[in-house]
Short mmCIF file of C-alpha atoms in Angstrom, two decimals:
data_model
loop_
_atom_site.label_atom_id
_atom_site.label_comp_id
_atom_site.label_asym_id
_atom_site.label_seq_id
_atom_site.Cartn_x
_atom_site.Cartn_y
_atom_site.Cartn_z
CA MET A 196 0.02 0.58 -0.02
CA PRO A 197 1.06 3.93 -0.56
CA ALA A 198 2.84 4.69 2.16
CA ASP A 199 0.18 7.96 2.64
CA THR A 200 -2.99 5.19 2.69
CA VAL A 201 -4.23 4.59 5.80
CA SER A 202 -8.16 2.40 7.21
CA VAL A 203 -10.01 4.78 8.73
CA THR A 204 -12.72 4.04 11.35
CA GLY A 205 -14.91 6.43 13.49
CA TRP A 206 -15.05 5.88 17.02
CA GLY A 207 -16.88 2.44 16.35
CA ARG A 208 -14.47 0.75 15.12
CA THR A 209 -17.29 -1.14 12.82
CA ALA A 210 -16.60 0.09 10.07
CA PRO A 211 -12.71 0.02 8.36
CA THR A 212 -11.28 1.97 4.78
CA ALA A 213 -8.95 2.33 3.28
CA ALA A 214 -8.72 6.85 2.24
CA ARG A 215 -5.21 8.74 0.98
CA LEU A 216 -4.77 10.99 4.81
CA ILE A 217 -3.21 14.11 4.42
CA ARG A 218 -2.11 16.42 7.00
CA PRO A 219 -2.35 20.56 5.51
CA ARG A 220 -0.35 23.38 7.83
CA THR A 221 -1.75 25.98 6.14
CA TYR A 222 -5.18 27.58 4.70
CA GLU A 223 -2.97 27.43 1.57
CA GLU A 224 -2.16 23.96 1.83
CA ALA A 225 -5.70 22.87 2.82
CA ALA A 226 -6.72 25.23 0.16
CA LEU A 227 -3.86 21.84 -2.06
CA ALA A 228 -5.71 19.32 -1.03
CA VAL A 229 -8.54 20.21 -1.40
CA ARG A 230 -7.62 20.33 -5.04
CA ASP A 231 -6.15 17.60 -5.31
CA CYS A 232 -8.20 15.41 -3.57
CA GLY A 233 -9.13 13.02 -6.67
CA ALA A 234 -12.20 11.56 -8.43
CA ARG A 235 -13.43 10.10 -5.46
CA GLY A 236 -13.03 13.26 -2.94
CA GLY A 237 -12.53 14.63 -0.22
CA ILE A 238 -13.92 15.23 3.80
CA ALA A 239 -11.97 16.83 6.48
CA ARG A 240 -11.26 14.91 9.79
CA GLY A 241 -10.54 16.32 13.40
CA LEU A 242 -9.87 13.56 16.53
CA GLY A 243 -11.73 11.00 14.79
CA ARG A 244 -15.12 10.97 17.42
CA ALA A 245 -17.48 10.98 15.43
CA TYR A 246 -18.87 6.68 16.10
CA GLY A 247 -19.92 5.97 12.55
CA ASP A 248 -18.66 7.04 9.26
CA ALA A 249 -18.95 10.89 8.47
CA ALA A 250 -15.24 10.81 9.30
CA GLN A 251 -14.21 8.19 5.73
CA ASN A 252 -14.09 8.41 2.76
CA ALA A 253 -13.23 5.00 1.11
CA GLY A 254 -10.95 4.96 -1.51
CA GLY A 255 -10.55 8.82 -1.38
CA ALA A 256 -9.16 11.89 0.29
CA VAL A 257 -9.39 12.35 4.41
CA LEU A 258 -7.79 16.15 5.22
CA ASP A 259 -6.82 15.68 9.04
CA MET A 260 -7.51 19.03 10.11
CA THR A 261 -5.68 18.82 13.75
CA GLY A 262 -2.57 20.76 12.22
CA LEU A 263 -4.57 24.15 12.45
CA ASP A 264 -4.52 24.18 16.01
CA ARG A 265 -4.44 27.83 16.44
CA VAL A 266 -6.15 30.11 18.72
CA HIS A 267 -5.87 33.39 17.56
CA ALA A 268 -7.25 36.22 19.74
CA VAL A 269 -9.18 35.88 23.04
CA ASP A 270 -11.53 38.90 23.33
CA ALA A 271 -11.87 38.70 28.21
CA ASP A 272 -13.85 41.08 28.22
CA GLY A 273 -16.75 40.98 25.70
CA GLY A 274 -16.04 36.18 25.31
CA THR A 275 -14.92 36.00 22.59
CA VAL A 276 -12.48 33.26 20.59
CA LEU A 277 -10.77 33.24 17.30
CA CYS A 278 -9.05 29.51 16.98
CA ASP A 279 -8.76 27.77 13.50
CA ALA A 280 -10.59 25.27 13.05
CA GLY A 281 -8.56 22.20 14.61
CA VAL A 282 -8.57 23.10 17.98
CA SER A 283 -9.33 21.25 20.48
CA LEU A 284 -12.06 22.27 23.12
CA HIS A 285 -9.80 20.35 25.44
CA ARG A 286 -6.74 23.25 24.36
CA LEU A 287 -9.00 25.68 24.79
CA MET A 288 -10.34 25.42 27.98
CA GLU A 289 -6.59 25.22 29.22
CA VAL A 290 -6.39 28.04 27.65
CA LEU A 291 -10.03 30.24 28.69
CA LEU A 292 -10.50 28.35 31.99
CA PRO A 293 -8.13 30.67 33.92
CA LEU A 294 -9.57 34.27 32.00
CA GLY A 295 -13.13 32.80 34.04
CA TRP A 296 -14.70 31.04 30.25
CA PHE A 297 -15.67 28.04 29.54
CA VAL A 298 -16.83 26.96 26.07
CA PRO A 299 -20.25 27.16 25.32
CA VAL A 300 -20.94 23.32 25.08
CA THR A 301 -19.31 20.37 25.55
CA PRO A 302 -20.21 16.17 24.46
CA GLY A 303 -18.57 13.67 26.46
CA THR A 304 -15.82 14.07 25.00
CA ARG A 305 -13.41 17.67 25.48
CA TYR A 306 -11.08 15.46 22.33
CA VAL A 307 -14.06 16.83 19.22
CA THR A 308 -11.48 19.98 17.38
CA VAL A 309 -13.43 23.30 16.71
CA GLY A 310 -14.82 21.76 12.95
CA GLY A 311 -15.53 19.09 13.96
CA ALA A 312 -18.20 20.70 16.30
CA ILE A 313 -19.63 22.66 13.84
CA GLY A 314 -20.14 20.68 11.58
CA ALA A 315 -21.48 17.71 13.87
CA ASP A 316 -23.67 20.12 15.71
CA ILE A 317 -23.31 19.05 19.09
CA HIS A 318 -25.15 19.19 21.85
CA GLY A 319 -24.30 19.02 25.59
CA LYS A 320 -25.60 18.59 28.89
CA ASN A 321 -27.08 22.27 28.48
CA HIS A 322 -29.67 22.05 25.05
CA HIS A 323 -32.61 22.42 27.06
CA VAL A 324 -31.07 25.75 28.16
CA SER A 325 -28.29 26.36 25.64
CA GLY A 326 -28.73 25.24 22.96
CA SER A 327 -26.03 23.25 20.86
CA PHE A 328 -22.75 23.93 19.65
CA SER A 329 -23.58 26.08 16.26
CA ARG A 330 -26.19 28.71 18.13
CA HIS A 331 -22.91 30.24 19.84
CA VAL A 332 -20.81 30.12 16.68
CA LEU A 333 -20.62 33.98 15.21
CA SER A 334 -19.32 33.20 12.19
CA LEU A 335 -16.57 31.32 9.72
CA GLU A 336 -14.17 30.71 7.64
CA LEU A 337 -14.70 28.21 4.66
CA LEU A 338 -12.37 27.09 2.18
CA THR A 339 -15.49 25.27 -0.82
CA ALA A 340 -15.29 23.36 -3.33
CA ASP A 341 -13.70 26.24 -5.57
CA GLY A 342 -11.26 27.19 -3.40
CA GLU A 343 -12.96 30.18 -2.67
CA VAL A 344 -12.19 31.27 1.72
CA ARG A 345 -15.97 31.71 2.51
CA THR A 346 -17.06 34.29 5.89
CA VAL A 347 -20.87 32.10 7.09
CA VAL A 348 -22.27 33.54 9.75
CA PRO A 349 -25.32 32.78 11.24
CA GLY A 350 -28.93 33.05 9.68
CA THR A 351 -27.83 32.14 6.00
CA PRO A 352 -28.31 29.38 4.34
CA LEU A 353 -24.78 27.93 3.68
CA PHE A 354 -24.18 28.68 7.53
CA GLU A 355 -27.63 25.71 9.11
CA ALA A 356 -26.38 23.82 6.01
CA THR A 357 -22.21 23.27 8.11
CA ALA A 358 -24.07 23.37 11.16
CA GLY A 359 -24.86 19.55 11.42
CA GLY A 360 -24.26 19.70 7.38
CA MET A 361 -20.84 16.96 8.46
CA GLY A 362 -17.85 18.09 6.65
CA LEU A 363 -20.43 17.83 3.06
CA THR A 364 -20.06 21.75 2.13
CA GLY A 365 -17.21 22.23 2.27
CA VAL A 366 -13.75 22.71 5.19
CA ILE A 367 -13.58 24.12 7.95
CA LEU A 368 -11.08 26.47 8.85
CA THR A 369 -11.42 28.88 11.45
CA ALA A 370 -15.05 30.19 13.79
CA THR A 371 -15.01 33.34 16.25
CA VAL A 372 -16.78 31.32 18.89
CA ARG A 373 -18.95 33.14 22.45
CA LEU A 374 -17.95 31.93 24.81
CA GLN A 375 -19.95 30.41 29.29
CA PRO A 376 -18.25 33.38 32.15
CA VAL A 377 -17.19 31.55 34.57
CA GLU A 378 -16.59 32.26 38.42
CA THR A 379 -14.16 28.82 39.12
CA SER A 380 -13.13 25.06 37.40
CA TRP A 381 -15.27 23.75 40.05
CA MET A 382 -19.08 22.40 39.45
CA SER A 383 -22.06 22.32 42.21
CA VAL A 384 -23.60 18.75 41.60
CA ASP A 385 -26.57 17.16 42.67
CA THR A 386 -27.18 13.39 41.87
CA GLU A 387 -30.40 11.64 42.58
CA ARG A 388 -32.11 7.80 42.19
CA ALA A 389 -35.51 7.59 40.06
CA GLY A 390 -36.80 4.48 40.22
CA ASP A 391 -39.20 3.23 36.80
CA LEU A 392 -38.24 5.74 33.90
CA ASP A 393 -41.42 7.42 34.86
CA ASP A 394 -40.63 8.78 37.78
CA LEU A 395 -36.99 9.74 35.58
CA MET A 396 -38.81 11.57 33.10
CA ALA A 397 -41.27 13.56 35.44
CA ARG A 398 -38.01 14.54 37.65
CA LEU A 399 -36.40 15.89 34.55
CA ALA A 400 -39.98 18.13 33.59
CA ASP A 401 -40.92 19.02 37.25
CA THR A 402 -36.84 20.25 37.91
CA ASP A 403 -34.78 20.62 34.85
CA HIS A 404 -35.44 24.45 34.34
CA ARG A 405 -33.50 24.65 37.02
CA TYR A 406 -30.24 23.19 36.23
CA ARG A 407 -27.99 24.48 33.53
CA TYR A 408 -26.52 21.08 32.79
CA SER A 409 -28.61 17.38 33.20
CA VAL A 410 -28.04 14.44 31.96
CA ALA A 411 -29.18 10.56 33.89
CA TRP A 412 -27.72 7.65 33.15
CA ILE A 413 -30.30 4.69 32.15
CA ASP A 414 -30.17 1.28 33.03
CA LEU A 415 -31.09 -0.45 29.97
CA LEU A 416 -31.12 -4.05 31.31
CA ALA A 417 -33.43 -3.37 34.42
CA ARG A 418 -36.84 -5.44 33.89
CA GLY A 419 -40.74 -5.34 35.47
CA ARG A 420 -40.86 -3.11 37.77
CA SER A 421 -37.86 -1.48 37.54
CA THR A 422 -37.32 -1.08 33.80
CA GLY A 423 -35.94 3.23 33.20
CA ARG A 424 -34.38 2.78 36.27
CA ALA A 425 -31.63 5.92 36.34
CA VAL A 426 -29.51 7.91 38.56
CA LEU A 427 -30.02 11.49 37.34
CA THR A 428 -26.59 13.69 37.53
CA ARG A 429 -27.35 17.47 37.34
CA GLY A 430 -25.42 20.94 37.75
CA ASP A 431 -23.59 24.44 37.41
CA HIS A 432 -20.98 26.10 37.77
CA ALA A 433 -19.00 26.96 41.29
CA PRO A 434 -19.21 30.09 42.52
CA LEU A 435 -16.37 31.72 43.54
CA ASP A 436 -18.06 31.76 47.66
CA ALA A 437 -19.25 27.25 46.94
CA LEU A 438 -15.46 27.29 47.48
CA PRO A 439 -14.08 26.14 51.45
CA ARG A 440 -11.84 28.48 52.28
CA GLY A 441 -8.41 27.90 52.54
CA THR A 442 -8.29 25.39 50.17
CA ARG A 443 -5.91 25.12 47.35
CA ALA A 444 -9.79 25.29 45.19
CA ARG A 445 -9.88 28.95 46.89
CA GLY A 446 -7.01 29.10 45.76
CA ALA A 447 -6.52 28.50 42.53
CA PRO A 448 -10.77 28.84 41.69
CA LEU A 449 -9.70 28.32 37.65
CA SER A 450 -6.72 26.02 37.38
CA PHE A 451 -8.45 23.25 34.97
CA ARG A 452 -6.81 20.14 36.81
CA THR A 453 -7.01 16.39 34.71
CA SER A 454 -6.17 13.14 35.53
CA SER A 455 -5.90 9.44 33.29
CA LEU A 456 -5.27 6.18 33.74
CA PRO A 457 -3.57 3.24 32.05
CA ALA A 458 -4.74 3.27 28.47
CA ALA A 459 -7.36 0.07 27.56
CA PRO A 460 -5.16 -2.78 25.77
CA SER A 461 -4.74 -2.50 22.71
CA PHE A 462 -6.65 -6.41 22.62
CA LEU A 463 -9.09 -6.96 24.97
CA PRO A 464 -11.29 -10.17 23.55
CA GLY A 465 -14.96 -9.08 22.23
CA GLY A 466 -17.32 -11.24 24.74
CA LEU A 467 -15.68 -8.79 27.65
CA LEU A 468 -19.28 -6.67 28.01
CA SER A 469 -21.72 -10.07 28.07
CA ARG A 470 -24.73 -9.50 29.36
CA THR A 471 -23.96 -10.08 32.63
CA THR A 472 -20.60 -8.52 33.29
CA VAL A 473 -22.98 -5.78 32.24
CA GLY A 474 -25.99 -5.73 34.48
CA LEU A 475 -23.45 -6.19 37.43
CA PHE A 476 -21.57 -3.22 37.14
CA ASN A 477 -25.84 -1.14 35.98
CA GLU A 478 -26.85 -2.78 39.73
CA LEU A 479 -22.87 -2.01 41.21
CA TRP A 480 -24.22 1.22 40.25
CA TYR A 481 -27.21 2.36 40.45
CA ARG A 482 -27.01 1.44 44.34
CA ARG A 483 -23.91 3.10 44.50
CA ALA A 484 -25.79 6.07 44.10
CA PRO A 485 -26.55 8.32 46.73
CA ARG A 486 -31.02 8.15 46.64
CA ALA A 487 -30.56 12.24 46.75
CA ARG A 488 -27.19 14.75 47.47
CA THR A 489 -26.58 18.58 47.29
CA GLY A 490 -23.96 20.66 46.47
CA GLN A 491 -21.52 17.87 46.13
CA LEU A 492 -18.29 20.26 44.10
CA GLN A 493 -16.95 17.68 41.35
CA ARG A 494 -13.90 18.92 39.17
CA ILE A 495 -15.24 19.85 35.30
CA PRO A 496 -13.73 17.57 33.62
CA ALA A 497 -15.40 15.05 35.48
CA PHE A 498 -18.23 16.53 35.79
CA PHE A 499 -18.25 16.63 32.12
CA HIS A 500 -15.82 13.51 30.60
CA PRO A 501 -15.27 11.09 32.72
CA LEU A 502 -14.24 8.34 29.98
CA ASP A 503 -11.70 10.62 28.69
CA GLY A 504 -10.17 10.14 31.67
CA VAL A 505 -9.96 6.35 29.66
CA PRO A 506 -8.10 6.54 26.70
CA HIS A 507 -8.65 4.55 24.40
CA TRP A 508 -11.92 3.28 26.43
CA ASN A 509 -13.69 2.14 22.97
CA ARG A 510 -11.34 -1.04 22.62
CA VAL A 511 -13.26 -2.07 26.25
CA TYR A 512 -15.43 -3.56 23.11
CA GLY A 513 -12.51 -5.81 21.45
CA PRO A 514 -11.73 -6.05 18.41
CA GLY A 515 -16.01 -6.60 16.58
CA GLY A 516 -15.72 -2.59 18.29
CA PHE A 517 -19.87 -1.23 19.20
CA VAL A 518 -22.33 0.91 18.26
CA GLN A 519 -23.96 4.17 19.49
CA TYR A 520 -27.23 4.83 18.16
CA GLN A 521 -28.63 7.65 19.34
CA PHE A 522 -32.49 9.01 18.60
CA ALA A 523 -34.40 11.56 19.72
CA VAL A 524 -38.32 12.34 20.40
CA GLY A 525 -40.20 15.40 20.02
CA HIS A 526 -42.91 15.86 23.25
CA GLY A 527 -46.13 14.47 23.31
CA ARG A 528 -44.35 11.08 21.83
CA GLU A 529 -43.34 10.23 25.12
CA ASP A 530 -45.16 6.57 24.60
CA ALA A 531 -42.78 5.86 21.52
CA LEU A 532 -39.97 6.93 24.21
CA ARG A 533 -41.53 4.10 27.12
CA ARG A 534 -41.21 1.32 23.83
CA ILE A 535 -37.96 1.32 22.58
CA VAL A 536 -36.75 1.61 25.97
CA ARG A 537 -39.41 -1.83 26.27
CA ARG A 538 -37.43 -3.99 24.18
CA ILE A 539 -34.42 -2.75 24.56
CA SER A 540 -35.24 -3.70 28.43
CA GLU A 541 -36.37 -6.95 27.16
CA ARG A 542 -34.33 -7.66 23.92
CA ARG A 543 -31.02 -7.72 27.23
CA CYS A 544 -28.89 -5.74 24.91
CA PRO A 545 -26.08 -5.82 27.51
CA SER A 546 -25.20 -1.13 27.19
CA PHE A 547 -23.26 0.42 30.14
CA LEU A 548 -23.25 3.17 29.09
CA ALA A 549 -27.26 5.29 28.39
CA VAL A 550 -27.51 8.09 29.11
CA LEU A 551 -30.99 9.95 28.56
CA LYS A 552 -31.77 14.08 27.97
CA ARG A 553 -33.75 16.39 28.01
CA PHE A 554 -34.05 18.73 24.16
CA GLY A 555 -34.74 22.55 23.95
CA GLU A 556 -35.77 24.55 21.17
CA ALA A 557 -34.22 23.67 17.48
CA ASP A 558 -31.21 25.08 16.85
CA PRO A 559 -31.20 26.06 12.52
CA GLY A 560 -28.36 23.74 10.80
CA TRP A 561 -31.36 21.30 8.23
CA LEU A 562 -29.41 18.21 9.03
CA SER A 563 -29.47 19.67 12.84
CA PHE A 564 -29.66 16.33 15.60
CA PRO A 565 -31.67 17.99 18.21
CA VAL A 566 -35.64 17.98 18.71
CA PRO A 567 -37.67 19.95 21.75
CA GLY A 568 -38.17 16.26 23.43
CA TRP A 569 -36.06 13.19 24.98
CA THR A 570 -33.38 11.15 23.56
CA LEU A 571 -31.57 8.14 24.52
CA ALA A 572 -28.33 7.89 24.09
CA LEU A 573 -26.37 3.96 24.68
CA ASP A 574 -23.52 2.06 23.37
CA ILE A 575 -24.13 -1.95 21.91
CA PRO A 576 -21.19 -4.37 21.38
CA ALA A 577 -21.60 -4.67 17.30
CA ALA A 578 -21.30 -8.31 17.15
CA LEU A 579 -24.69 -8.48 19.30
CA PRO A 580 -26.11 -11.76 17.74
CA GLY A 581 -29.50 -9.88 15.53
CA LEU A 582 -28.71 -5.92 15.65
CA GLY A 583 -28.99 -4.92 12.68
CA GLY A 584 -32.90 -5.58 12.29
CA PHE A 585 -32.70 -4.81 16.09
CA LEU A 586 -32.19 -1.40 14.83
CA ASP A 587 -33.61 -1.68 12.32
CA THR A 588 -37.09 -1.74 13.84
CA LEU A 589 -36.20 0.96 16.34
CA ASP A 590 -35.45 3.42 13.00
CA GLU A 591 -39.60 2.90 12.32
CA GLU A 592 -40.17 3.55 14.80
CA VAL A 593 -38.18 6.24 15.68
CA ALA A 594 -39.28 7.74 12.53
CA GLY A 595 -42.88 7.75 13.01
CA ALA A 596 -42.64 8.59 15.99
CA GLY A 597 -41.37 11.82 13.95
CA GLY A 598 -37.38 11.39 15.69
CA ARG A 599 -34.50 11.63 14.30
CA VAL A 600 -30.81 9.86 14.74
CA TYR A 601 -27.85 11.48 15.55
CA LEU A 602 -26.07 10.50 11.58
CA ALA A 603 -22.39 12.21 14.37
CA LYS A 604 -22.82 8.24 15.05
CA ASP A 605 -24.78 5.98 13.10
CA SER A 606 -23.18 3.91 10.89
CA ARG A 607 -25.95 2.19 10.00
CA LEU A 608 -28.22 3.89 8.61
CA ARG A 609 -31.94 3.19 6.07
CA PRO A 610 -31.78 6.28 3.93
CA GLU A 611 -34.72 5.49 2.66
CA LEU A 612 -35.83 6.48 6.99
CA LEU A 613 -33.81 10.40 6.64
CA ALA A 614 -36.02 12.22 5.25
CA ALA A 615 -39.28 11.24 7.41
CA MET A 616 -36.83 12.31 9.60
CA TYR A 617 -34.93 15.43 8.52
CA PRO A 618 -37.40 17.21 6.64
CA ARG A 619 -34.65 20.11 5.21
CA LEU A 620 -32.80 17.47 3.46
CA ASP A 621 -33.82 18.70 -0.18
CA ASP A 622 -32.91 21.42 1.03
CA PHE A 623 -29.56 20.82 1.72
CA ARG A 624 -29.52 18.18 -0.71
CA ALA A 625 -30.02 21.05 -3.75
CA LEU A 626 -27.18 23.63 -1.68
CA ARG A 627 -24.64 21.14 -1.50
CA THR A 628 -25.16 20.47 -5.13
CA ALA A 629 -25.34 24.51 -6.48
CA LEU A 630 -21.51 24.70 -4.20
CA ASP A 631 -20.29 20.90 -5.06
CA PRO A 632 -21.75 19.92 -8.67
CA ARG A 633 -19.21 17.55 -8.47
CA ALA A 634 -19.02 15.58 -5.40
CA VAL A 635 -16.02 16.68 -3.87
CA PHE A 636 -16.76 16.43 -0.27
CA THR A 637 -18.07 12.71 -0.46
CA SER A 638 -18.04 10.54 2.46
CA ASP A 639 -18.78 7.45 3.55
CA LEU A 640 -21.70 8.40 5.29
CA SER A 641 -22.96 10.51 2.29
CA ARG A 642 -22.40 8.12 -0.17
CA ARG A 643 -24.20 5.38 1.96
CA LEU A 644 -27.58 7.61 3.20
CA HIS A 645 -27.38 9.06 -0.59
CA LEU A 646 -26.66 12.99 1.35
#
């Protein structure tokens, strides 16, 4: 194989494909790379945390944008940052927290790039308050298929196609982002247990407005009266006066400290995460959680990104990898959510990473995932017998309820369901055809779903 041809896969490690990897270090090199993509086109890639095939391009080019990683300017008074698209949220936290600012939205990992955050229009535990990442982008520079660099601002069709557009409108070069002010790098966290799914949903619906951040770990192996039992964790940025006097935390309230466990081994047996082992984990996790606890101080990495402390944690699923399945259904379609949770529980899917959140108002991106309502995400070993057919039935249930699956995590959705899930799909296709008639920007995801 040529030296520049590598195997590329998503974080789920389910469908590797070979592509020519290009690592531009300047905007000019990025433009040259786009012109030199070849017949199979190219797609931008960040830190590889999209779970499925969105940043893969079999037989074509993949542009590794992590070399464009400069923080150009921070407005410490106005609360904005101008940075390259290859800058990670981790790096932004290192730069911004000592200045009293935090990223406006973060997913469950800080190892995503700003370009990836816009392309997938990421959401976090605060969507019910703050919306998705693109809502906080004031402008971006986009390298399009004709070699032009365009300044793109909210409220325009090109912005709405790019936010959540999975890199298919062009290569994001820079972005200006509005930030969240904070007094400390600590979180004040409330934790409580919910006995079943209805109990959990009632707690979320009744009291989520009191918290900026909210998420529930849900036990999808529990059955009977305990179906959907959960541990609900909610919080906000701790003010300075919440830190005990005379402590290291009070002396350096904005320090950003992370820790890391040893990396997961490069090879683990595929049967490690069985129904038995996951069932034991879920039981212990639920039982060790407090029935109710308020005001616990946690560092930002512990609250937002606990799995980042285990490098290469995706290896624990074994060589077959895993599928992360995430869907959303709107308010008034809670029965569909209940049916899906019940079906997953009855199917005995061994998922120990399952979370339920509430979404707020929809975001403007034509292919942005969040809709006002509920979202459930779960990890499932890809080798589970009959998994593909089972998830197909869940897709149909979701589409029938007017919901959708998250493209940044998808690797197997059937294309005929896409239009029912994303009503602005035709607008996206039309703009992409006009902007990029030769389909210079192409990915395995776009081919599979005919984007």
